[in-house]
CSV table of C-alpha atoms in Angstrom, one decimal:
chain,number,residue,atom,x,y,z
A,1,UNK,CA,-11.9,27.2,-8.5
A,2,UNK,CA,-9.1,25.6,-10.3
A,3,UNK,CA,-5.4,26.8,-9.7
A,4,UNK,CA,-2.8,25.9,-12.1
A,5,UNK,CA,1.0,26.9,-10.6
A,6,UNK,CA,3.7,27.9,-12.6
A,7,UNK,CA,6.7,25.3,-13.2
A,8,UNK,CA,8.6,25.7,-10.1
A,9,UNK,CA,11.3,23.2,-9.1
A,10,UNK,CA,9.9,19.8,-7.4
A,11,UNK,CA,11.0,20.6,-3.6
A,12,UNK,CA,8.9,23.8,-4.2
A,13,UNK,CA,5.8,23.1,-5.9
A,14,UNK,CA,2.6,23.4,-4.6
A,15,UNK,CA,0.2,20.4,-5.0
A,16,UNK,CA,-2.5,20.8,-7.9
A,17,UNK,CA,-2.1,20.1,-11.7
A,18,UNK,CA,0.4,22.4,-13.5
A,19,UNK,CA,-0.8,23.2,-17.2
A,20,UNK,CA,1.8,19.9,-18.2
A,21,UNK,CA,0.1,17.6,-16.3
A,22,UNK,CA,-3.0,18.3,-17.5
A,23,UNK,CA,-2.1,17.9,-21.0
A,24,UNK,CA,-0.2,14.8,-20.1
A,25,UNK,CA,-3.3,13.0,-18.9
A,26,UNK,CA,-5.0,13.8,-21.7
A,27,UNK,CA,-9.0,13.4,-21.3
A,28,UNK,CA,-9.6,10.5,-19.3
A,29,UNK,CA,-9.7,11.2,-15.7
A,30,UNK,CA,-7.8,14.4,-16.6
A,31,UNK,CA,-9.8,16.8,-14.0
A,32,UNK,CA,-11.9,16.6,-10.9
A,33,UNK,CA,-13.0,19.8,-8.9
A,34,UNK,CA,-14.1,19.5,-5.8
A,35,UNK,CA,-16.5,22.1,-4.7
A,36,UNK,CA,-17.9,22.5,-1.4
A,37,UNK,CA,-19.5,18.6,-0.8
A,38,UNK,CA,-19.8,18.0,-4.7
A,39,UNK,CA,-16.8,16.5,-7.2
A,40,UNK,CA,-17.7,18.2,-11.0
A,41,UNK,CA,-16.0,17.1,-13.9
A,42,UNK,CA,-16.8,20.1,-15.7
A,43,UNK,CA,-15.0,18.8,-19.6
A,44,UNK,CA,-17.8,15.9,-19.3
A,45,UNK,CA,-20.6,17.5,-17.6
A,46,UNK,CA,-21.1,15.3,-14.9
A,47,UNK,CA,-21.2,15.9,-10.9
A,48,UNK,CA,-21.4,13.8,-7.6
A,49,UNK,CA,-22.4,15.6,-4.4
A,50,UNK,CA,-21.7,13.5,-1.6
A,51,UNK,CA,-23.3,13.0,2.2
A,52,UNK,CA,-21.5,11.6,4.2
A,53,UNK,CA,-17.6,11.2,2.7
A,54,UNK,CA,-15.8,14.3,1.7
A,55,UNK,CA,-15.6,15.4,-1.5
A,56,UNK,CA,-11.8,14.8,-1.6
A,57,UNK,CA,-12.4,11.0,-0.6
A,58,UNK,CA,-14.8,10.9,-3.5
A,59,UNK,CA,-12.4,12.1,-5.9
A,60,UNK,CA,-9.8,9.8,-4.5
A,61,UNK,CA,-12.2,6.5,-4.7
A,62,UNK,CA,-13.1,7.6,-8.7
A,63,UNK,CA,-9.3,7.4,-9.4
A,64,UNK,CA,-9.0,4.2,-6.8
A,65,UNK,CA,-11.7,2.7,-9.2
A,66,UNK,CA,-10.1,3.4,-12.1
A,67,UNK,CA,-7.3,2.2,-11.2
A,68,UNK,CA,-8.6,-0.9,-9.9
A,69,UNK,CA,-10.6,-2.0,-12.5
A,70,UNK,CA,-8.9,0.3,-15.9
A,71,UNK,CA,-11.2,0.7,-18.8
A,72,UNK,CA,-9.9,3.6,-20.9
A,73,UNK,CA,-13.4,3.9,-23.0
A,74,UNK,CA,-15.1,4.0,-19.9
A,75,UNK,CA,-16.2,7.4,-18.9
A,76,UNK,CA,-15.3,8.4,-15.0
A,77,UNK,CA,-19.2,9.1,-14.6
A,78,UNK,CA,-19.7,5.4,-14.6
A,79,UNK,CA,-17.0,4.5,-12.3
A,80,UNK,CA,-18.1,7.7,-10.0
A,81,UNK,CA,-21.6,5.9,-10.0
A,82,UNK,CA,-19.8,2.9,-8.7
A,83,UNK,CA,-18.3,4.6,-5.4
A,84,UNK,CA,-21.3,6.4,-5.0
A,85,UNK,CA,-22.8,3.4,-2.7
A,86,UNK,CA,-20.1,4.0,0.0
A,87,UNK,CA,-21.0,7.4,0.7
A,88,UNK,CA,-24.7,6.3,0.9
A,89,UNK,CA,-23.6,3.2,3.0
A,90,UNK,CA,-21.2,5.8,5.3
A,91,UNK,CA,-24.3,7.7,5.8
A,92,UNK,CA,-26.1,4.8,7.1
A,93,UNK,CA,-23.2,3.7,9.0
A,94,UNK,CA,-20.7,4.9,11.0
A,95,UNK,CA,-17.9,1.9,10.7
A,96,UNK,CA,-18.3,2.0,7.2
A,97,UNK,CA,-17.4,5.4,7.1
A,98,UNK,CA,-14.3,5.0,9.4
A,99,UNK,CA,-13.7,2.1,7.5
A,100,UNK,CA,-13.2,4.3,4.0
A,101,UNK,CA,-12.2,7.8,5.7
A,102,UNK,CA,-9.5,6.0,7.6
A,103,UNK,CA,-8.5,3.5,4.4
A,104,UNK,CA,-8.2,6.9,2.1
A,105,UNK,CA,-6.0,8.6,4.9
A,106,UNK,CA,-4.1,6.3,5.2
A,107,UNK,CA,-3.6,5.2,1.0
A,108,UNK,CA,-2.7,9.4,1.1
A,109,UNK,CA,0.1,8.7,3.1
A,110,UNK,CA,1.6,5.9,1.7
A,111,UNK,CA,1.2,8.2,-1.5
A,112,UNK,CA,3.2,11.1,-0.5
A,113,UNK,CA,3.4,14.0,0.1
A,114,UNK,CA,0.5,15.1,-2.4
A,115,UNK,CA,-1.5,12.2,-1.8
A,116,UNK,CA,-2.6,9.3,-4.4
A,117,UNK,CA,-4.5,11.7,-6.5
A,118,UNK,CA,-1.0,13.5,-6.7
A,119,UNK,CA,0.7,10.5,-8.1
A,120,UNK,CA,0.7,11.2,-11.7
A,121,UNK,CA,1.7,7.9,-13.2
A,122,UNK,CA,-1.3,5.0,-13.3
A,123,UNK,CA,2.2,2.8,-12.9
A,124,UNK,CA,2.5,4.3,-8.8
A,125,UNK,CA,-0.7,4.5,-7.8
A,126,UNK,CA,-0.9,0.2,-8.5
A,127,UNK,CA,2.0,0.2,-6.6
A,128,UNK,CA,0.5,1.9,-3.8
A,129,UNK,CA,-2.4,-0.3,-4.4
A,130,UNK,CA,-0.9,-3.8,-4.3
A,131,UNK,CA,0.6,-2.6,-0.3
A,132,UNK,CA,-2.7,-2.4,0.7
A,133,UNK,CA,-4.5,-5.3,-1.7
A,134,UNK,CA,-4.9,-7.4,1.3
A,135,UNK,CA,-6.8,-4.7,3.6
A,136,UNK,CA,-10.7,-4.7,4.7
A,137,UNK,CA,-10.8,-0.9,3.0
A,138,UNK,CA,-8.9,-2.2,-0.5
A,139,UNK,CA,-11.4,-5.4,-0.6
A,140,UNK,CA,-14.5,-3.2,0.6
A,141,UNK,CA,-13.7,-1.0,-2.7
A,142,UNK,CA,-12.7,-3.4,-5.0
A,143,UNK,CA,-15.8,-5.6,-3.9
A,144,UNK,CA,-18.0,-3.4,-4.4
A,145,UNK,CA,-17.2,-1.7,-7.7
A,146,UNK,CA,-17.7,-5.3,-9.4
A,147,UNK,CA,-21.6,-4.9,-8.7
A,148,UNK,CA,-21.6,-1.5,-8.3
A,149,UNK,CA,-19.6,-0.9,-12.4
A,150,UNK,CA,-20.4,-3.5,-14.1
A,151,UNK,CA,-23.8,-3.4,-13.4
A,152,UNK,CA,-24.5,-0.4,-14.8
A,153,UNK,CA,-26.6,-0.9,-18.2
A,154,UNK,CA,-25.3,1.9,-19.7
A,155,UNK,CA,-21.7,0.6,-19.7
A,156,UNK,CA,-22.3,-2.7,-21.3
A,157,UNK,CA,-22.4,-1.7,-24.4
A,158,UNK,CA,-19.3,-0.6,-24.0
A,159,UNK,CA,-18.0,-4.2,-23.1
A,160,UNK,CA,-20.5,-5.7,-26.0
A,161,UNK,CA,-22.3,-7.6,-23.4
A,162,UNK,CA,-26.2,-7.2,-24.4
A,163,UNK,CA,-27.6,-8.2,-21.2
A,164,UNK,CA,-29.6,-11.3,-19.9
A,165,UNK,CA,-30.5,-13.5,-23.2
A,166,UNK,CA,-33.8,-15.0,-21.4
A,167,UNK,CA,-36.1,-12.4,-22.5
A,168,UNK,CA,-34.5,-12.6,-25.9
A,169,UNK,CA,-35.3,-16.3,-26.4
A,170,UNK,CA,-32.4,-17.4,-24.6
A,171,UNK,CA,-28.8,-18.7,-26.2
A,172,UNK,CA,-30.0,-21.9,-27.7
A,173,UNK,CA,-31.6,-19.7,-31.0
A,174,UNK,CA,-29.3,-16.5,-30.7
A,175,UNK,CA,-25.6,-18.0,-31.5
A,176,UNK,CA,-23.9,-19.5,-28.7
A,177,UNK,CA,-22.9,-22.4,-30.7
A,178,UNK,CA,-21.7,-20.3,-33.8
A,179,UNK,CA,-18.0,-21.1,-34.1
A,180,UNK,CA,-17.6,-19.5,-37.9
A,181,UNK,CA,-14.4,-17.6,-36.3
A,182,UNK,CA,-12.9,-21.2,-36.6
């Protein structure tokens, strides 16, 4: 269930997206529900159901990722693929999950009061994110969305990268030394 508020002034609101907000974000990233122990985003048909994190810490890692590593033409599928190992590594083990329950806790309160999915400009949530660039949680995240997004076949296309070139015949025949551009 998705509750937009009427614009009420800022001491007063409650926290969710008001009808505004949603337009300001436009389509990228623009909605998450969280539904019992699944995260739908229901404009690109896509869902995540999770095991061992909650929902909410799902949803927070997508936008953690995003902002991390920002690739507007990149769909939030992908980078929701990419946190999707933590939950299956919290499920296997119990620090780990401490490790990214406590590190989203605790980026929520450095947030505010609605939390860093509350912040609604990319510009404070990097803020946010540089306090904590030098904690085990930020480089558990950020190390692990560099294998676990850009690994991802589907995305490279994206990036123009057309994978390994061994099975190809390598670089020597395929243009490595074309410098026409010159």
């Amino acid at each position: 269930m998705v509750t937009i508020y009427e614009r009420k002034p800022a001491n007063e609101r409650k926290p969710g997206l008001s009808r505004r907000e949603v337009l300001k974000r436009g389509g990228v990233g623009a909605l998450l529900v969280i539904s019992g122990s699944a995260v739908i985003s229901p404009e690109h048909a896509w869902g995540l159901e999770t095991s061992a994190l909650k929902p909410e810490t799902m949803a927070t890692l997508i936008q953690m990722a995003r902002d991390i590593y920002p690739h507007d033409q990149v769909p939030d599928k992908y980078y929701a693929i990419a946190v999707k190992a933590h939950d299956e590594q919290a499920g296997k083990d119990p620090t780990h999950k401490d490790l990214i329950e406590n590190g989203i806790a605790e980026l929520d309160l450095k947030s505010g009061k609605n939390g860093y999915t509350g912040l609604g400009w990319e510009e404070q949530r990097v803020a946010v994110l540089r306090e904590i660039e030098d904690t085990p949680f930020f480089q558990a995240v950020r190390g692990g969305l560099v294998v676990g997004l850009y690994n991802q076949k589907e995305v490279w296309p994206i990036f123009g990268y057309e994978g390994e070139s061994y099975s190809k015949g390598g670089y020597m025949a395929r243009g490595f030394d074309d410098i026409e551009w010159l």
